[in-house]
Amino acid sequence: MKLPEEFKTRMCGMLKEEYAAFEASYDCKSSQALRLNPNKAREDFLKNSPFALEAVPWAKNGYYYKEGSLPGKHPYHAAGVYYIQEPSAMAPAEYLCARPGERVLDLCAAPGGKTTQIAAHMQGKGVLISNEIHPARAKILSENVERMGIGNVIVTNETPKKLSEIFTGYFDKILVDAPCSGEGMFRKNEAACEEWSLSQVHTCAQRQDEILSYAAQMLRCGGRIVYSTCTFAPEENEGTVSRFLKRFPEFDICPVKKIDKMTGGNPQWVSGASDKMKDTVRLFPHKLRGEGHYLAVLEKKEGANQNQEIFSMAETGIPEKNLCLFTTFWKENLIQKPEGIYLAFGENLYLAPKQTPPLKGLKILRPGLHLGTNKKNRFEPSHALALFLKENEVCRSINFSADSDEIRAYLNGQSISCEGEKGWYVVLADGYSIGWGKLSGGMLKNHYPKGLRRP
């Protein structure tokens, strides 16, 4: 790979005697990894995995897989059993340490790897707002949240400024995986390498300053921000954090344990930076099995002056009398009624997590779990609901081997011949929910979404 000369000069000055090993890493193949979805993957998954897996040291559910394994084409991927994710990119969400019941924001969230990782830590409890400013990328984010069967994520398409005006002092944890110059991804993305320039680095640093300032306003006292990038540029890493601490003295860098061959940030790479930069974290591709990444854990001191949070109340939801069609559906098809706040958007019914703040005035792509659509005199369940449910939560299900002709036919959109009680069925691949089918007259009608079907 031909690296930009200005980039090479700067990296050589930073790494000195390590630079030769760093440059040589670009001739090595990237490590590939996936992250198991603990809400789906059973404890015996590793014993029966169709792929050879090796643990990623810094991610609880992260595993390297071998080249040629093609997990993206396996039915388990369609069922949301795992998320394919670059191994270094798994680090920031681990250091966020989100817990069940918290209020968490993923501010720059697309395509959804870190959001789905945070959601795994939250175990379906609490409120996770996942935001992406670009509409097309926000749609991809929403689709990945759906595939992973997550119910407590609200996907928004807003500017950080707009969110900060509404959610002052609201969140316990915030992840800012900031837009950056992408230097750490040159090996995986040659286009990023070709588009790189020093002016782009400076522009990104300015944007990062702005985004972090908005994040600071939304964090409660005692809360935590994890700032991360996939670049090596000190101006965007130690520099951004140093400038942030000068603007917001109520924040400190939280020292964290470095795992495997992670290194600390370097205060000497930025003018005026304090020695606390050593407590930030760098991941270099010549030291560990992953691409370039940087992260800093920032905590807001208890008792810091700030405005009180605006939201003391949650969304009230729609009245029970407006749930007649869904009530009929769940009583016929589910073991129990899903708990949460029921919201209607047109004919679509959603289940928002408890304590969801008022959403009026926000651009919302997914206000929680999409339950389905009210049709004329009936309720049609969504694909998201099928992926959310487990076998023991539905009245009827049908299980096929993941490598069976039936699952291949199902993912192709074909109906399947089978016998059983008439009604809605969750289709399972080795026990993992993958979609809906409706059985009648010995034929299971396919309800797998047309846009997801395989040729």
Coordinates of C-alpha atoms in Angstrom, one line a residue:
M1 CA 0.0 0.0 0.0
K2 CA 1.3 3.5 -0.9
L3 CA 0.9 5.7 2.2
P4 CA 0.8 9.5 1.9
E5 CA 4.2 11.0 2.4
E6 CA 3.1 13.6 4.9
F7 CA 1.5 10.8 6.9
K8 CA 4.6 8.7 6.8
T9 CA 6.8 11.6 7.9
R10 CA 4.6 12.4 10.9
M11 CA 4.2 8.7 12.0
C12 CA 8.0 8.2 11.7
G13 CA 8.5 11.2 14.0
M14 CA 6.0 9.8 16.5
L15 CA 7.1 6.1 16.5
K16 CA 10.9 6.5 15.8
E17 CA 12.5 3.1 16.0
E18 CA 9.1 1.4 15.9
Y19 CA 8.1 3.0 12.6
A20 CA 9.6 0.2 10.4
A21 CA 7.4 -2.4 12.2
F22 CA 4.4 0.0 11.9
E23 CA 4.8 0.4 8.1
A24 CA 5.4 -3.3 7.6
S25 CA 2.0 -4.0 9.2
Y26 CA 0.3 -2.6 6.2
D27 CA 1.6 -5.6 4.2
C28 CA -0.1 -8.0 6.6
K29 CA -3.7 -9.0 6.3
S30 CA -6.3 -7.5 8.7
S31 CA -7.6 -9.6 11.5
Q32 CA -11.3 -10.4 11.2
A33 CA -13.6 -10.8 14.1
L34 CA -17.2 -11.1 15.2
R35 CA -18.9 -10.4 18.5
L36 CA -21.5 -12.8 19.9
N37 CA -24.9 -11.4 20.9
P38 CA -25.4 -12.6 24.5
N39 CA -29.1 -12.1 24.2
K40 CA -29.1 -14.7 21.5
A41 CA -26.1 -17.0 21.5
R42 CA -26.4 -19.9 23.9
E43 CA -23.7 -20.9 26.3
D44 CA -22.8 -23.9 24.1
F45 CA -22.3 -21.8 21.0
L46 CA -18.5 -21.9 21.1
K47 CA -18.5 -25.7 21.3
N48 CA -20.8 -26.0 18.3
S49 CA -19.7 -23.0 16.3
P50 CA -19.5 -23.5 12.5
F51 CA -16.3 -21.3 12.6
A52 CA -13.0 -21.7 14.4
L53 CA -13.0 -18.8 16.9
E54 CA -10.2 -17.3 19.1
A55 CA -11.0 -14.7 21.9
V56 CA -10.3 -11.0 21.3
P57 CA -8.5 -10.1 24.6
W58 CA -10.3 -6.8 25.2
A59 CA -13.9 -7.7 24.3
K60 CA -15.9 -10.1 26.5
N61 CA -17.9 -11.5 23.6
G62 CA -15.4 -10.8 20.8
Y63 CA -13.7 -13.6 18.7
Y64 CA -11.3 -13.7 15.8
Y65 CA -12.3 -15.9 12.9
K66 CA -10.2 -17.3 10.2
E67 CA -10.1 -16.0 6.6
G68 CA -12.5 -17.8 4.4
S69 CA -15.1 -18.6 7.2
L70 CA -17.7 -16.2 5.6
P71 CA -19.9 -15.8 8.8
G72 CA -21.8 -13.0 7.0
K73 CA -23.4 -15.6 4.7
H74 CA -24.4 -18.0 7.5
P75 CA -28.0 -18.1 8.7
Y76 CA -26.8 -17.2 12.2
H77 CA -25.9 -13.8 10.9
A78 CA -29.4 -13.2 9.6
A79 CA -30.7 -14.4 13.0
G80 CA -28.6 -11.8 14.9
V81 CA -26.5 -14.4 16.7
Y82 CA -23.4 -12.2 16.2
Y83 CA -22.2 -8.9 14.7
I84 CA -19.2 -8.8 12.4
Q85 CA -16.9 -6.1 13.8
E86 CA -13.3 -5.0 13.5
P87 CA -11.6 -6.2 16.7
S88 CA -10.0 -2.9 17.8
A89 CA -13.4 -1.2 17.3
M90 CA -14.8 -3.4 20.1
A91 CA -12.6 -1.6 22.7
P92 CA -14.5 1.7 23.3
A93 CA -17.8 0.2 24.2
E94 CA -16.1 -2.2 26.7
Y95 CA -14.5 0.8 28.5
L96 CA -17.9 2.6 28.6
C97 CA -19.0 0.0 31.1
A98 CA -22.7 0.6 30.5
R99 CA -25.0 -1.2 33.0
P100 CA -28.6 -2.4 33.0
G101 CA -31.0 0.3 33.9
E102 CA -28.8 3.2 32.9
R103 CA -29.5 6.1 30.4
V104 CA -26.9 5.8 27.7
L105 CA -26.2 7.8 24.5
D106 CA -24.2 6.6 21.5
L107 CA -23.8 10.0 19.8
C108 CA -22.2 9.0 16.5
A109 CA -23.6 5.5 16.2
A110 CA -23.7 4.2 12.6
P111 CA -23.4 1.5 11.4
G112 CA -24.3 0.1 14.8
G113 CA -21.4 -2.1 16.1
K114 CA -20.8 -0.1 19.2
T115 CA -24.6 0.5 19.8
T116 CA -25.3 -3.3 19.7
Q117 CA -22.3 -3.9 22.0
I118 CA -23.5 -1.3 24.5
A119 CA -27.0 -2.9 24.4
A120 CA -25.5 -6.3 25.2
H121 CA -24.0 -4.8 28.4
M122 CA -27.4 -3.2 29.3
Q123 CA -29.2 -6.6 29.0
G124 CA -32.4 -5.0 27.7
K125 CA -32.8 -2.8 30.7
G126 CA -32.6 1.0 30.7
V127 CA -32.8 3.5 27.8
L128 CA -30.2 3.6 25.0
I129 CA -30.5 6.4 22.5
S130 CA -28.5 5.7 19.4
N131 CA -28.0 8.8 17.2
E132 CA -26.7 9.3 13.7
I133 CA -26.7 12.6 11.9
H134 CA -26.7 11.2 8.3
P135 CA -30.1 9.8 7.3
A136 CA -28.8 7.0 5.1
R137 CA -26.4 5.8 7.7
A138 CA -29.1 6.2 10.4
K139 CA -31.2 3.7 8.4
I140 CA -28.4 1.2 8.4
L141 CA -28.0 1.7 12.1
S142 CA -31.7 1.0 12.7
E143 CA -31.5 -2.2 10.6
N144 CA -28.6 -3.5 12.6
V145 CA -30.4 -2.8 15.8
E146 CA -33.3 -4.8 14.5
R147 CA -31.2 -7.8 13.3
M148 CA -29.7 -8.1 16.7
G149 CA -33.1 -8.4 18.4
I150 CA -32.7 -5.3 20.6
G151 CA -35.7 -3.8 22.3
N152 CA -34.5 -0.9 24.4
V153 CA -32.8 1.3 21.7
I154 CA -34.3 4.5 20.4
V155 CA -32.7 5.4 17.0
T156 CA -32.5 9.2 16.3
N157 CA -31.4 11.2 13.3
E158 CA -30.4 14.5 14.9
T159 CA -27.5 16.9 15.3
P160 CA -25.5 16.8 18.5
K161 CA -26.5 20.4 19.1
K162 CA -30.2 19.6 18.9
L163 CA -29.8 16.7 21.3
S164 CA -27.8 18.8 23.8
E165 CA -30.7 21.4 23.9
I166 CA -33.1 18.6 25.0
F167 CA -31.1 16.2 27.1
T168 CA -29.2 18.5 29.4
G169 CA -27.6 16.5 32.2
Y170 CA -29.7 13.4 31.3
F171 CA -27.3 10.6 30.5
D172 CA -25.2 8.3 32.8
K173 CA -22.9 7.2 30.0
I174 CA -22.1 8.7 26.5
L175 CA -20.0 7.2 23.8
V176 CA -18.5 9.6 21.3
D177 CA -17.0 7.6 18.5
A178 CA -16.1 10.7 16.6
P179 CA -15.9 11.2 12.8
C180 CA -12.2 11.3 12.1
S181 CA -9.5 11.2 9.4
G182 CA -9.6 7.4 9.4
E183 CA -5.9 6.8 9.5
G184 CA -6.3 3.6 11.5
M185 CA -8.4 2.1 8.7
F186 CA -6.0 2.6 5.8
R187 CA -5.2 -1.1 5.7
K188 CA -8.9 -2.0 5.4
N189 CA -10.1 1.1 3.4
E190 CA -7.8 2.3 0.7
A191 CA -10.2 5.1 -0.2
A192 CA -9.6 6.6 3.2
C193 CA -5.9 6.6 2.5
E194 CA -6.4 8.2 -0.9
E195 CA -8.6 11.0 0.5
W196 CA -6.4 11.8 3.5
S197 CA -4.7 15.2 4.0
L198 CA -3.4 17.2 6.8
S199 CA -6.2 19.8 6.3
Q200 CA -8.7 16.9 6.7
V201 CA -7.1 16.1 10.0
H202 CA -7.4 19.7 11.2
T203 CA -11.1 19.9 10.0
C204 CA -11.9 16.6 11.9
A205 CA -10.3 17.9 15.0
Q206 CA -12.4 21.0 14.9
R207 CA -15.6 18.9 14.5
Q208 CA -14.5 16.7 17.4
D209 CA -14.2 19.7 19.7
E210 CA -17.7 20.7 18.9
I211 CA -19.2 17.2 19.3
L212 CA -17.5 16.6 22.6
S213 CA -18.7 20.0 23.9
Y214 CA -22.3 19.0 23.2
A215 CA -21.7 15.6 24.8
A216 CA -20.4 17.3 28.0
Q217 CA -23.7 19.2 28.4
M218 CA -25.7 16.0 28.2
L219 CA -23.8 14.1 30.9
R220 CA -24.9 14.0 34.5
C221 CA -22.5 14.6 37.3
G222 CA -20.5 11.5 38.1
G223 CA -21.2 10.2 34.6
R224 CA -18.7 8.9 32.0
I225 CA -17.9 9.8 28.4
V226 CA -15.7 7.5 26.3
Y227 CA -14.2 9.4 23.4
S228 CA -12.8 7.3 20.6
T229 CA -11.4 7.6 17.0
C230 CA -9.9 5.3 14.4
T231 CA -7.0 7.6 13.6
F232 CA -3.4 8.0 14.8
A233 CA -3.3 11.8 14.5
P234 CA -2.4 13.4 17.8
E235 CA -4.3 16.5 16.9
E236 CA -7.5 14.3 16.8
N237 CA -6.6 12.2 19.9
E238 CA -4.5 13.6 22.7
G239 CA -5.0 17.0 21.2
T240 CA -8.8 16.8 21.2
V241 CA -8.9 15.4 24.8
S242 CA -6.4 18.1 26.0
R243 CA -8.5 20.9 24.5
F244 CA -11.6 19.4 26.0
L245 CA -10.2 19.3 29.5
K246 CA -9.2 23.0 29.3
R247 CA -12.7 23.9 28.2
F248 CA -14.4 21.7 30.8
P249 CA -12.2 21.5 34.0
E250 CA -15.1 19.6 35.7
F251 CA -13.9 16.5 33.8
D252 CA -10.9 14.2 34.5
I253 CA -9.3 11.4 32.6
C254 CA -10.1 8.2 34.3
P255 CA -7.1 5.8 34.4
V256 CA -8.1 2.4 33.0
K257 CA -6.4 -1.0 32.7
K258 CA -4.7 -1.5 29.3
I259 CA -5.3 -5.0 27.9
D260 CA -3.0 -7.1 25.8
K261 CA -0.6 -4.9 23.9
M262 CA -2.4 -1.6 24.2
T263 CA -0.3 1.5 25.0
G264 CA -0.9 4.8 26.6
G265 CA -1.4 8.1 24.9
N266 CA 1.7 10.3 24.6
P267 CA 1.6 13.9 26.0
Q268 CA 4.7 14.8 24.1
W269 CA 2.9 14.5 20.8
V270 CA 0.7 17.5 21.7
S271 CA 1.8 20.9 22.9
G272 CA 0.7 21.7 26.4
A273 CA -0.8 18.3 27.1
S274 CA -0.6 17.0 30.6
D275 CA 0.9 13.7 31.7
K276 CA -2.6 12.4 32.3
M277 CA -2.6 11.6 28.5
K278 CA -0.7 8.5 29.4
D279 CA -4.0 7.3 30.9
T280 CA -5.7 7.3 27.5
V281 CA -5.4 4.2 25.3
R282 CA -3.9 3.6 21.9
L283 CA -4.1 0.4 19.8
F284 CA -1.5 0.1 17.1
P285 CA -1.7 -2.6 14.3
H286 CA 2.0 -3.5 14.6
K287 CA 1.5 -4.3 18.3
L288 CA -1.8 -6.2 18.4
R289 CA -4.3 -8.0 16.2
G290 CA -6.5 -5.1 15.1
E291 CA -6.5 -1.8 13.3
G292 CA -5.6 1.6 14.7
H293 CA -7.8 3.0 17.4
Y294 CA -7.6 5.6 20.3
L295 CA -9.9 6.1 23.3
A296 CA -10.1 8.2 26.4
V297 CA -12.3 7.6 29.4
L298 CA -13.6 11.0 30.7
E299 CA -15.5 11.3 34.0
K300 CA -17.5 14.3 35.2
K301 CA -16.9 15.2 38.8
E302 CA -19.7 14.9 41.3
G303 CA -21.1 18.2 42.3
A304 CA -20.1 20.0 39.1
N305 CA -22.3 23.0 38.3
Q306 CA -24.8 22.2 35.6
N307 CA -28.5 22.7 34.7
Q308 CA -30.9 20.1 36.1
E309 CA -32.1 17.6 33.7
I310 CA -35.3 18.5 31.9
F311 CA -37.0 15.1 31.9
S312 CA -38.6 14.1 35.2
M313 CA -41.4 12.2 33.3
A314 CA -41.4 9.5 30.7
E315 CA -43.5 9.0 27.6
T316 CA -47.0 8.0 28.6
G317 CA -47.8 5.9 25.6
I318 CA -51.2 5.1 24.1
P319 CA -54.2 4.0 26.0
E320 CA -55.0 0.3 26.4
K321 CA -58.2 0.7 24.4
N322 CA -56.1 1.5 21.3
L323 CA -54.3 -1.8 21.5
C324 CA -57.2 -4.1 20.6
L325 CA -55.7 -5.6 17.5
F326 CA -52.3 -6.2 19.2
T327 CA -54.0 -7.6 22.3
T328 CA -55.8 -10.2 20.2
F329 CA -52.5 -11.0 18.5
W330 CA -50.4 -11.5 21.6
K331 CA -53.0 -13.5 23.4
E332 CA -53.1 -15.9 20.4
N333 CA -49.4 -16.1 19.7
L334 CA -47.2 -15.0 22.6
I335 CA -46.8 -16.4 26.1
Q336 CA -47.1 -13.1 27.8
K337 CA -47.6 -9.4 26.9
P338 CA -44.4 -7.5 26.3
E339 CA -43.7 -4.9 28.9
G340 CA -42.9 -1.3 28.1
I341 CA -44.5 1.9 26.7
Y342 CA -46.7 1.4 23.7
L343 CA -46.3 4.1 21.0
A344 CA -48.2 4.5 17.7
F345 CA -46.6 6.1 14.7
G346 CA -49.3 6.0 12.0
E347 CA -50.4 2.3 11.7
N348 CA -47.1 1.1 13.2
L349 CA -47.0 0.0 16.9
Y350 CA -43.7 0.2 18.9
L351 CA -42.7 -0.8 22.4
A352 CA -40.4 1.8 23.9
P353 CA -38.4 1.0 27.1
K354 CA -39.7 2.1 30.4
Q355 CA -38.6 5.6 31.4
T356 CA -38.3 6.6 27.8
P357 CA -38.2 10.5 27.8
P358 CA -40.7 12.5 25.8
L359 CA -39.7 12.2 22.1
K360 CA -41.8 15.0 20.6
G361 CA -39.7 17.3 18.3
L362 CA -37.0 14.7 17.6
K363 CA -36.4 12.9 14.3
I364 CA -37.0 9.3 15.3
L365 CA -36.3 6.3 13.1
R366 CA -37.0 3.6 15.7
P367 CA -38.7 4.5 19.0
G368 CA -37.9 1.1 20.6
L369 CA -39.0 -2.3 19.4
H370 CA -41.2 -2.3 16.3
L371 CA -44.0 -4.7 17.2
G372 CA -45.9 -4.6 13.9
T373 CA -48.6 -2.9 11.9
N374 CA -52.3 -2.5 12.3
K375 CA -54.0 -3.8 9.2
K376 CA -57.8 -3.9 8.5
N377 CA -59.2 -6.0 11.4
R378 CA -55.9 -7.7 12.1
F379 CA -52.4 -7.1 13.5
E380 CA -49.4 -8.2 11.4
P381 CA -46.2 -8.7 13.4
S382 CA -42.9 -7.2 12.4
H383 CA -39.7 -8.9 11.5
A384 CA -38.1 -7.0 14.4
L385 CA -40.5 -8.8 16.8
A386 CA -39.6 -12.2 15.5
L387 CA -35.9 -11.5 16.0
F388 CA -36.6 -10.1 19.5
L389 CA -38.5 -13.2 20.7
K390 CA -37.1 -16.5 21.9
E391 CA -38.5 -19.9 21.4
N392 CA -40.0 -20.1 24.9
E393 CA -41.8 -16.8 24.5
V394 CA -44.1 -17.8 21.6
C395 CA -47.0 -20.2 21.4
R396 CA -45.8 -21.8 18.1
S397 CA -42.4 -22.2 16.5
I398 CA -40.8 -24.4 13.9
N399 CA -37.1 -25.3 14.1
F400 CA -34.9 -26.3 11.2
S401 CA -31.2 -27.0 11.0
A402 CA -29.2 -23.9 9.9
D403 CA -27.7 -25.9 7.0
S404 CA -31.0 -27.4 6.0
D405 CA -32.8 -27.0 2.6
E406 CA -35.8 -25.6 4.5
I407 CA -33.7 -22.7 6.0
R408 CA -32.2 -22.0 2.6
A409 CA -35.7 -21.9 1.1
Y410 CA -37.0 -19.7 3.8
L411 CA -34.2 -17.1 3.4
N412 CA -34.9 -17.2 -0.4
G413 CA -38.5 -16.2 0.3
Q414 CA -40.1 -19.6 -0.5
S415 CA -43.0 -21.2 1.3
I416 CA -42.4 -24.5 3.2
S417 CA -44.5 -27.6 3.3
C418 CA -45.2 -28.7 6.8
E419 CA -48.0 -29.8 9.2
G420 CA -49.2 -28.2 12.4
E421 CA -51.8 -25.9 14.0
K422 CA -52.9 -23.0 11.9
G423 CA -51.4 -19.6 12.8
W424 CA -48.3 -17.5 13.2
Y425 CA -45.0 -19.4 13.7
V426 CA -41.5 -18.1 14.6
V427 CA -39.1 -19.8 12.3
L428 CA -35.9 -21.0 14.0
A429 CA -32.5 -21.9 12.7
D430 CA -30.9 -24.3 15.3
G431 CA -33.2 -22.7 17.9
Y432 CA -32.4 -19.1 16.9
S433 CA -35.3 -17.0 15.8
I434 CA -34.9 -15.8 12.2
G435 CA -38.4 -14.6 11.1
W436 CA -42.1 -15.2 10.8
G437 CA -44.2 -17.8 8.9
K438 CA -47.9 -18.3 8.8
L439 CA -49.1 -21.9 8.6
S440 CA -52.4 -22.8 6.9
G441 CA -53.4 -25.9 4.9
G442 CA -50.1 -27.7 5.3
M443 CA -48.1 -24.8 3.9
L444 CA -46.0 -22.3 5.9
K445 CA -46.3 -18.9 4.1
N446 CA -43.1 -17.0 4.1
H447 CA -43.0 -13.6 5.9
Y448 CA -39.3 -13.1 5.6
P449 CA -38.8 -9.4 4.4
K450 CA -38.4 -9.2 0.7
G451 CA -35.5 -6.8 1.0
L452 CA -33.5 -9.3 3.0
R453 CA -34.1 -12.4 0.8
R454 CA -31.2 -14.1 -0.8
P455 CA -31.1 -14.8 -4.5

